[in-house]
Every structure is written in C-alpha cells, then in structure tokens.
Coordinates of C-alpha atoms in Angstrom, one line a residue:
X100 CA 18.0 -12.4 30.7
X101 CA 19.3 -10.1 27.7
X102 CA 17.7 -7.7 25.8
X103 CA 18.7 -8.9 21.9
X104 CA 17.2 -4.9 20.4
X105 CA 15.0 -2.8 20.9
X106 CA 12.1 -3.5 19.0
X107 CA 12.0 -7.3 17.6
X108 CA 10.6 -7.1 14.1
X109 CA 8.1 -9.8 12.5
X110 CA 8.8 -9.6 8.5
X111 CA 10.8 -8.0 6.1
X112 CA 8.6 -6.9 4.0
X113 CA 9.4 -2.9 3.1
X114 CA 7.4 -1.9 6.4
X115 CA 9.4 -3.3 8.6
X116 CA 12.7 -2.9 7.2
X117 CA 11.8 1.0 6.5
X118 CA 11.2 0.5 10.3
X119 CA 13.5 -1.1 10.9
X120 CA 15.5 2.4 9.0
X121 CA 14.4 4.4 10.5
X122 CA 14.6 3.4 14.2
X123 CA 18.8 2.1 13.9
X124 CA 18.8 6.6 12.8
X125 CA 17.3 7.6 15.5
X126 CA 20.3 5.2 17.6
X127 CA 17.3 2.1 18.8
X128 CA 18.9 -1.3 18.0
X129 CA 16.2 -3.9 16.0
X130 CA 16.3 -6.8 14.5
X131 CA 14.2 -8.8 11.8
X132 CA 12.7 -11.7 12.0
X133 CA 11.4 -13.4 8.7
X134 CA 11.0 -16.7 7.3
X135 CA 11.8 -15.8 3.6
X136 CA 15.4 -17.0 3.1
X137 CA 18.3 -13.7 2.7
X138 CA 17.9 -14.0 -1.4
X139 CA 15.0 -14.7 -2.1
X140 CA 14.7 -10.4 0.6
X141 CA 17.4 -9.0 -1.9
X142 CA 16.5 -10.3 -4.5
X143 CA 12.6 -10.1 -5.0
X144 CA 11.0 -11.4 -8.2
X145 CA 8.5 -10.0 -10.2
X146 CA 4.6 -10.2 -8.7
X147 CA 2.8 -7.7 -10.6
X148 CA 2.3 -4.1 -8.1
X149 CA 3.1 -1.4 -9.1
X150 CA 2.7 0.8 -6.1
X151 CA 1.1 4.2 -6.3
X152 CA 3.3 6.7 -3.7
X153 CA 2.4 10.1 -2.1
X154 CA 4.7 12.6 -1.9
X155 CA 4.0 12.1 2.4
X156 CA 6.0 8.7 0.7
X157 CA 8.8 9.9 -1.7
X158 CA 10.3 11.9 1.3
X159 CA 10.2 9.1 3.8
X160 CA 11.8 7.0 1.1
X161 CA 14.4 9.5 0.9
X162 CA 14.8 10.7 4.2
X163 CA 15.5 7.0 5.0
X164 CA 18.2 5.9 2.3
X165 CA 15.6 3.3 0.0
X166 CA 14.6 5.7 -2.8
X167 CA 18.8 6.2 -4.9
X168 CA 18.3 2.7 -5.3
X169 CA 15.5 2.8 -7.2
X170 CA 16.5 2.9 -10.7
X171 CA 15.5 5.7 -12.8
X172 CA 13.4 3.7 -15.1
X173 CA 11.7 2.4 -11.6
X174 CA 10.3 5.9 -11.1
X175 CA 7.3 6.7 -12.8
X176 CA 4.5 9.8 -12.1
X177 CA 1.7 9.9 -12.5
X178 CA 0.2 13.4 -13.6
X179 CA -2.9 13.5 -14.1
X180 CA -6.3 10.5 -12.8
X181 CA -9.7 10.0 -14.6
X182 CA -12.1 8.4 -13.0
X183 CA -14.5 6.4 -16.0
X184 CA -18.0 5.3 -14.9
X185 CA -19.1 2.2 -17.5
X186 CA -18.9 1.3 -20.7
X187 CA -15.7 4.0 -20.9
X188 CA -16.9 7.4 -23.6
X189 CA -20.1 7.0 -22.3
X190 CA -20.3 9.9 -19.7
X191 CA -17.3 11.9 -19.0
X192 CA -14.5 10.8 -16.6
X193 CA -13.8 12.9 -13.5
X194 CA -10.3 14.6 -14.2
X195 CA -8.0 15.2 -11.0
X196 CA -5.1 16.6 -11.7
X197 CA -2.0 18.7 -8.8
X198 CA -3.3 22.2 -10.3
X199 CA -6.6 21.7 -9.0
X200 CA -4.7 21.8 -4.9
X201 CA -0.7 22.1 -3.9
X202 CA -0.4 21.5 -0.1
X203 CA 1.1 24.7 0.6
X204 CA -1.0 26.5 -2.3
X205 CA -4.8 26.3 -2.0
X206 CA -5.2 27.2 -5.4
X207 CA -3.9 25.5 -6.7
X208 CA -0.3 23.8 -8.2
X209 CA 1.3 24.2 -11.8
X210 CA 0.5 21.5 -14.8
X211 CA 3.4 20.0 -14.8
X212 CA 3.3 19.2 -10.2
X213 CA 2.4 15.5 -10.2
X214 CA -0.4 13.8 -8.7
X215 CA 2.6 11.1 -7.6
X216 CA 4.8 8.4 -8.0
X217 CA 4.5 4.9 -9.1
X218 CA 7.7 2.4 -8.5
X219 CA 7.1 -1.4 -8.1
X220 CA 6.8 -3.3 -5.2
X221 CA 9.6 -5.8 -5.7
X222 CA 12.1 -3.0 -6.8
X223 CA 10.7 -1.5 -3.4
X224 CA 11.6 -4.6 -1.1
X225 CA 14.8 -5.3 -2.4
X226 CA 15.8 -0.8 -2.1
X227 CA 14.6 -1.3 1.1
X228 CA 16.9 -4.9 1.6
X229 CA 19.6 -3.5 0.4
X230 CA 19.7 -0.1 2.7
X231 CA 18.6 -2.5 6.1
X232 CA 21.5 -4.9 5.4
X233 CA 24.2 -2.5 6.0
X234 CA 22.5 -0.6 8.2
X235 CA 24.7 -0.8 11.8
X236 CA 22.0 -1.3 14.5
X237 CA 19.7 -3.5 12.7
X238 CA 20.5 -6.7 12.4
X239 CA 18.0 -9.7 10.4
X240 CA 17.7 -12.4 10.9
X241 CA 15.8 -15.0 7.1
X242 CA 14.6 -18.0 7.3
X243 CA 13.2 -18.2 10.5
X244 CA 9.6 -20.0 11.5
X245 CA 8.7 -17.8 14.3
X246 CA 6.5 -20.7 16.1
X247 CA 6.1 -18.2 19.6
X248 CA 5.5 -14.8 20.2
X249 CA 4.8 -13.2 24.1
X250 CA 3.6 -9.8 26.1
X251 CA 4.7 -10.2 29.8
X252 CA 5.5 -7.5 32.1
X253 CA 9.0 -6.6 31.6
X254 CA 9.3 -7.1 28.1
X255 CA 8.1 -9.4 25.0
X256 CA 9.7 -12.5 23.4
X257 CA 9.3 -13.8 20.2
X258 CA 11.3 -17.9 19.4
X259 CA 11.6 -19.7 16.2
X260 CA 14.0 -21.9 14.7
X261 CA 16.0 -22.0 11.6
X262 CA 14.3 -23.5 8.0
X263 CA 17.9 -25.6 7.5
X264 CA 17.6 -26.6 11.0
X265 CA 14.4 -28.2 12.2
X266 CA 15.7 -30.3 14.6
X267 CA 17.4 -27.2 17.3
X268 CA 15.2 -25.8 19.1
X269 CA 13.3 -23.0 19.1
X270 CA 15.4 -19.8 19.3
X271 CA 14.3 -16.7 22.1
X272 CA 15.1 -13.1 21.3
X273 CA 13.6 -10.5 23.6
X274 CA 13.0 -7.2 23.9
X275 CA 11.5 -4.2 25.2
X276 CA 8.6 -3.8 22.4
X277 CA 7.0 -6.4 19.4
X278 CA 6.1 -4.8 15.8
X279 CA 4.4 -7.0 13.5
X280 CA 4.5 -5.8 9.8
X281 CA 3.8 -10.2 8.7
X282 CA 1.0 -9.2 6.3
X283 CA -3.1 -8.8 6.4
X284 CA -3.2 -12.5 7.7
X285 CA -0.8 -11.5 10.1
X286 CA -0.3 -14.9 11.9
X287 CA 2.2 -12.3 15.1
X288 CA -1.0 -10.5 15.5
X289 CA -3.6 -13.2 15.8
X290 CA -0.7 -15.3 18.6
X291 CA -0.5 -11.7 20.2
X292 CA -4.7 -12.0 21.3
X293 CA -5.4 -8.7 18.6
X294 CA -8.7 -9.3 16.1
X295 CA -9.3 -7.2 12.7
X296 CA -12.7 -7.0 10.7
X297 CA -11.9 -9.0 8.0
X298 CA -13.7 -7.7 4.2
X299 CA -13.4 -10.2 1.9
X300 CA -14.7 -8.5 -1.1
X301 CA -15.5 -11.9 -2.8
X302 CA -13.3 -11.0 -6.2
X303 CA -10.3 -11.5 -7.2
X304 CA -7.9 -8.0 -8.5
X305 CA -5.4 -9.6 -11.4
X306 CA -2.1 -7.4 -12.1
X307 CA 0.2 -7.2 -15.1
X308 CA 2.5 -5.1 -17.3
X309 CA 1.2 -4.4 -21.0
X310 CA 3.5 -2.4 -23.5
X311 CA 0.9 -0.4 -26.5
X312 CA 1.8 2.6 -28.8
X313 CA 0.1 6.0 -27.6
X314 CA 1.7 7.0 -25.0
X315 CA -0.4 7.3 -21.8
X316 CA 0.5 10.4 -21.0
X317 CA 1.5 10.0 -17.2
X318 CA -2.6 10.0 -17.0
X319 CA -3.7 7.0 -14.8
X320 CA -7.5 6.2 -15.5
X321 CA -10.0 4.0 -13.0
X322 CA -12.7 2.8 -14.9
X323 CA -15.6 1.0 -13.3
X324 CA -17.3 -1.1 -15.3
X325 CA -20.1 -3.0 -12.7
X326 CA -19.1 -6.8 -14.0
X327 CA -14.9 -6.0 -13.9
X328 CA -12.6 -2.7 -12.8
X329 CA -9.7 -1.4 -14.8
X330 CA -7.0 0.4 -13.9
X331 CA -4.7 1.5 -16.5
X332 CA -1.2 2.6 -14.3
X333 CA 1.2 5.0 -16.1
X334 CA 5.0 2.8 -16.0
X335 CA 8.0 4.2 -17.1
X336 CA 8.6 3.3 -21.2
X337 CA 10.2 -0.8 -21.7
X338 CA 14.1 0.3 -20.9
X339 CA 15.1 -2.3 -23.3
X340 CA 13.4 -0.5 -26.1
X341 CA 12.2 2.4 -26.1
X342 CA 7.8 1.2 -26.2
X343 CA 5.4 2.8 -24.3
X344 CA 4.7 0.4 -20.8
X345 CA 1.8 0.7 -18.7
X346 CA 0.7 -1.0 -15.2
X347 CA -3.1 -3.0 -16.2
X348 CA -5.1 -4.0 -12.7
X349 CA -8.1 -6.0 -13.9
X350 CA -10.3 -6.9 -11.3
X351 CA -13.2 -9.9 -12.0
X352 CA -15.3 -12.4 -9.1
X353 CA -14.0 -14.6 -8.8
X354 CA -15.5 -17.5 -12.3
X355 CA -14.2 -14.7 -14.2
X356 CA -11.3 -14.1 -12.6
X357 CA -10.1 -17.7 -12.7
X358 CA -11.5 -17.3 -16.8
X359 CA -9.1 -14.5 -17.9
X360 CA -5.9 -16.1 -16.2
X361 CA -7.1 -18.9 -18.5
X362 CA -6.3 -17.3 -21.7
X363 CA -4.1 -16.9 -23.8
X364 CA -1.7 -13.9 -23.4
X365 CA -3.4 -12.4 -26.7
X366 CA -6.7 -12.9 -25.8
X367 CA -6.1 -11.8 -22.4
X368 CA -4.4 -8.5 -24.0
X369 CA -7.4 -8.4 -26.2
X370 CA -10.1 -8.3 -24.1
X371 CA -8.1 -5.5 -21.6
X372 CA -7.7 -2.9 -25.4
X373 CA -11.5 -3.1 -25.6
X374 CA -12.7 -2.5 -22.3
X375 CA -10.1 0.0 -23.1
X376 CA -12.0 1.1 -25.8
X377 CA -8.4 1.3 -27.4
X378 CA -7.2 4.4 -25.9
X379 CA -3.9 3.0 -26.0
X380 CA -3.7 1.5 -29.6
X381 CA -3.0 -2.3 -29.5
X382 CA -2.1 -4.2 -26.7
X383 CA 0.5 -6.9 -25.3
X384 CA 1.3 -8.4 -22.2
X385 CA 4.7 -7.6 -20.8
X386 CA 5.5 -10.5 -18.2
X387 CA 3.4 -12.7 -16.0
X388 CA 0.1 -12.4 -14.3
X389 CA -0.7 -12.0 -11.2
X390 CA -3.8 -13.2 -9.7
X391 CA -4.8 -11.8 -5.9
X392 CA -7.7 -12.3 -3.5
X393 CA -9.1 -8.9 -2.8
X394 CA -9.3 -9.2 0.9
X395 CA -9.3 -5.8 3.0
X396 CA -8.3 -6.2 6.9
X397 CA -8.5 -3.4 9.9
X398 CA -6.8 -4.7 13.1
X399 CA -9.0 -3.9 15.8
X400 CA -6.3 -2.4 18.3
X401 CA -3.3 -1.4 16.9
X402 CA -0.8 -2.0 20.4
X403 CA -1.1 -3.9 23.0
X404 CA 1.2 -4.3 26.1
X405 CA 4.7 -3.7 24.6
X406 CA 4.0 -4.9 20.8
X407 CA 2.4 -3.0 17.9
X408 CA 1.1 -3.3 14.7
X409 CA 3.0 -2.3 11.8
X410 CA 1.4 -2.8 7.9
X411 CA -0.6 -4.1 6.4
X412 CA -1.4 -6.4 9.9
X413 CA -2.6 -2.4 11.2
X414 CA -4.3 -2.6 8.2
X415 CA -4.2 -4.5 4.6
X416 CA -6.3 -2.0 1.9
X417 CA -8.0 -2.8 -1.3
X418 CA -5.5 -1.0 -3.7
X419 CA -8.6 1.1 -6.5
X420 CA -7.6 3.7 -4.0
X421 CA -3.5 3.0 -3.8
X422 CA -3.1 4.0 -0.5
X423 CA -2.3 1.1 1.8
X424 CA 1.7 1.7 1.5
X425 CA 1.1 4.4 1.4
X426 CA -0.1 3.3 4.9
X427 CA 2.6 1.4 5.7
X428 CA 5.2 4.3 5.4
X429 CA 2.7 6.7 7.4
X430 CA 2.4 4.0 10.3
X431 CA 6.5 3.9 10.3
X432 CA 6.7 7.8 10.9
X433 CA 4.3 8.0 13.2
X434 CA 5.5 5.4 15.8
X435 CA 8.8 6.4 15.8
X436 CA 8.0 9.8 16.6
X437 CA 6.0 8.4 19.6
X438 CA 8.8 6.5 20.2
X439 CA 11.2 9.4 20.1
X440 CA 8.8 10.7 21.9
X441 CA 8.8 8.2 24.8
X442 CA 13.2 8.1 25.0
X443 CA 12.2 11.6 25.0
X444 CA 11.2 11.5 28.5
X445 CA 12.4 8.3 30.1
X446 CA 9.5 6.3 29.7
X447 CA 9.4 2.5 29.3
X448 CA 9.3 2.9 25.4
X449 CA 7.0 -0.4 25.4
X450 CA 4.6 1.0 27.7
X451 CA 1.3 1.7 26.8
X452 CA 1.8 5.1 27.4
X453 CA 5.0 5.5 24.9
X454 CA 2.5 3.3 22.6
X455 CA -0.7 5.1 22.6
X456 CA 0.5 8.5 19.8
X457 CA 0.8 6.2 18.2
X458 CA -2.4 3.7 18.4
X459 CA -4.8 6.9 17.9
X460 CA -3.4 9.1 15.4
X461 CA -2.5 5.4 13.2
X462 CA -7.2 5.3 13.8
X463 CA -7.3 9.0 12.2
X464 CA -5.5 9.4 9.3
X465 CA -6.4 5.0 8.2
X466 CA -10.3 5.0 9.0
X467 CA -11.3 7.3 6.7
X468 CA -8.6 6.2 3.8
X469 CA -10.4 3.0 4.8
X470 CA -14.0 2.9 5.1
X471 CA -14.0 5.8 1.6
X472 CA -12.3 3.4 0.3
X473 CA -14.7 0.2 0.8
X474 CA -17.5 2.3 0.6
X475 CA -16.0 3.8 -2.8
X476 CA -15.2 -1.2 -4.0
X477 CA -18.8 -1.5 -3.1
X478 CA -20.9 2.3 -4.4
X479 CA -18.6 0.9 -8.1
X480 CA -19.1 -2.4 -8.1
X481 CA -22.5 -2.0 -8.2
X482 CA -24.8 -3.0 -11.2
X483 CA -27.9 -2.2 -9.7
X484 CA -30.3 1.4 -11.6
X485 CA -29.7 3.0 -7.7
X486 CA -26.6 3.2 -7.4
X487 CA -25.8 3.5 -11.2
X488 CA -27.6 6.5 -10.9
X489 CA -25.5 7.2 -6.6
X490 CA -22.2 6.8 -9.6
X491 CA -23.6 10.0 -11.2
X492 CA -24.7 11.8 -9.0
X493 CA -21.9 11.5 -7.4
X494 CA -19.0 12.0 -11.0
X495 CA -20.7 15.4 -11.2
X496 CA -20.7 16.7 -8.2
X497 CA -17.3 16.2 -7.9
X498 CA -17.0 18.0 -11.4
X499 CA -19.4 20.4 -10.5
X500 CA -17.3 21.1 -7.0
X501 CA -13.6 22.2 -6.7
X502 CA -13.7 21.7 -2.9
X503 CA -14.8 18.2 -3.7
X504 CA -11.8 17.9 -6.6
X505 CA -9.5 19.2 -4.7
X506 CA -10.2 17.8 -1.8
X507 CA -9.7 13.6 -2.8
X508 CA -6.9 15.8 -5.3
X509 CA -5.6 16.2 -1.3
X510 CA -6.4 11.9 -0.1
X511 CA -4.0 11.2 -3.7
X512 CA -1.0 13.6 -3.0
X513 CA -1.0 12.8 1.1
X514 CA -2.1 16.0 1.8
X515 CA -5.4 15.4 2.7
X516 CA -7.5 19.1 4.0
X517 CA -7.3 20.0 8.0
X518 CA -11.3 20.2 7.6
X519 CA -11.5 16.7 5.9
X520 CA -9.2 15.0 9.8
X521 CA -10.6 16.9 11.6
X522 CA -13.8 14.2 10.9
X523 CA -12.4 11.3 12.4
X524 CA -12.6 10.3 15.4
X525 CA -10.9 10.3 18.1

C-alpha cells in the first residue's frame, strides 16, 4: 500500500482549502477531493452570501496568503452593530462598537476600530483556490465523486470516480488521516458513522445585495420583527458607479419566503425598504436573490479513528451571529496545532491522542456560540407576549451593563472574555 499524502480532505470549500494550504505551509502534504469542476473553483459564481469575519479570521487568512488575493472592493468593514427588537424605531436599539472592548485593552479601543470585516463568499472561495492550486504539497482532484470512505487500523481510505469517466473503476487513495469538510449535510460524516444534532428552524433565509441613496456609515443592523428577521450589512460602495451598497438578509417562514422570492425586484425592494423604515432612503435590488433553508448542525463528535470533521461538517451555524465561517477558520488553526504538536512528539497524526486536543478545544470554542445563537433565534422570533417582554429586558439589561456589552462585542470580534470561555463544559 502507498500513502498518497499525509491528509485526505473531502471538500474544496474555503475551510477544506484553507486546511490544505496550512498543512502544506507546515510541511505536510494534502490531497483535496471535490465534486465540482475546476472552473467552478477558480471562478465561483456569486451566491448572495456575504461573510462577516472576525479579527482572528483575518489574521488566519493573511497567514495563509489568501487575504491578499481579495480586491479592495471585496473587503468591507463593520464599525458598529445595532440590534432592534420589534418594528424599527419603536424601542431603543442596542448599539455595539469596538470601543466597548478591544483585546488587551479592557477599557475599550478607538472609535475607528472595526468590529469586523465583510467579504463575499464567492471571493473567499476564489482566493482560497487561487492559493491552494499553486501551493507545493497540495493536490486538488476536481470533478470527483467520493463513493466510499473508511478508516482502518493503520490508515484511512477514500474511493472516488471521475465525473467525466463513469465507466472507469474507482480510484483509491490512502493517508494516515481523513478530514471531512463537505458541508453541514456531509455525506462523508455519515459514511464515517459520526452522527449530528440537527435543528431545522423551518425557515428560509433570502440573501441579496441592494443599492441605496443614503450611506450606511459602516453600521450593521439586526432587526428582529417576529414574523421576519431582517439584517442589513454594510458593504463597500459599488465599484461601477460609486453608489452605496448593503447586503440584505431576510429570514422568514417557508411560505412567506416563497412569496418574497416571487415578487418583482421593485416590489421586493419596497418591502425591505418599508421594514427598514427607509433609513437608507430608496433601495433597489442589485443582482439576484438567493434562498437557503435554515438548518443548524452540531456533530456528536469532531474526531474518530483516523478522521476529523472541519467547517460546516463539524458545526453548521444559523447566520444570525455570523460565526459559521469564523468557526471553520478557528477549526483550521486548532487542527493544525494538534497535528504539528503530534509530529513534534513523534505521534501518528491519525491517532486518537493526536486528534484529542482538536476535538476538545474546538468543542469548547464552538459549543457556547452554537447554543447561544440558537437561543437568540428562538427568543427573538417568538411573537408571544412573554418572550417579547423578555427580549426587552435582555436589551435593556445589555444597554445598562457595560461588561455584558463588552462580552457581546468580544464574541463579535472573536475575542471573548476569559470568564466566558471558563463556563464552557469540557
């Protein structure tokens, strides 16, 4: 038997490719197997999703070399976030900014410090592939359908078939470690016998870009309207005509979402403009609307014999707290740290002892964010009187308690206070 690389990775999304680059930078070899064709990886189509990135996530992308492949108009900054409960303007909003909490400076940072950054999903995918494709030690097999994965005593196996040659027998790859990074509905995770807790919110998220007349000022808004949740995220100005742009995220029940998708572009823009109380002036749709079902996923375990889960295959988040991709990059850093430490100790990188630090560390990081996000969604989409009152108590309390505001900002920036990390079960 020949080992084809140190690590086999299923899925050439941003998490899987980021891991492959990181592995190669550390002296490991990686083989990535992806069902999409090379053209779809090199020039992915816009999918409507804008990814909010924390400061640690930007640092990771800079280390990997992918950040420099983003165009200036693809990188936006979020300077402030406002949380609204009920119809916009009825209650005072909770206002969050980096001045409330900055790592290493508990008294707060400068008002100009950003809470985070925002980048189109397709740009992150394109830049990840651009770097991975030219990184020595990374092999990317595209247009490949994985038909079987297995973990044995001494190695992991992966069988795949080329999409353009279905008559050919499957190819088999071997490596000490297999990593599943193929979406929250990971077929690889299921083949490995690793279950997951799934929460189907019974709702659909609609994402799109909109142009408006008044500038957003770098402020992100989360508007909980009971029947529909609206997020308005600041984007860089349109590179074509210099007009202000924002990302709009509407979350609604399935039937309501279908009706919104059926509206004309002008009618849809009018509905968003009305829910946002025309705060950005007249709005109009730019490009297409995209709809996605909302299902959150938390794997029952992140590692097994000679295998590990990464990205959405490990934790698939509701987008309301914008932490899904950040968790994926944090997982890359933790898994890499575990593999490098194992190599330094002379351990087999696929052994349970080698992978244990990743499993426990990633759980301690992801679990409170996942549970907190789900709790927020359940609380802020419940139209009954008692939850409505409780929401107001929460927002009023947060406005009056600077430590609580600092804790929220810490989560947004990717630097939660130490006391919050200490509460997470091992």
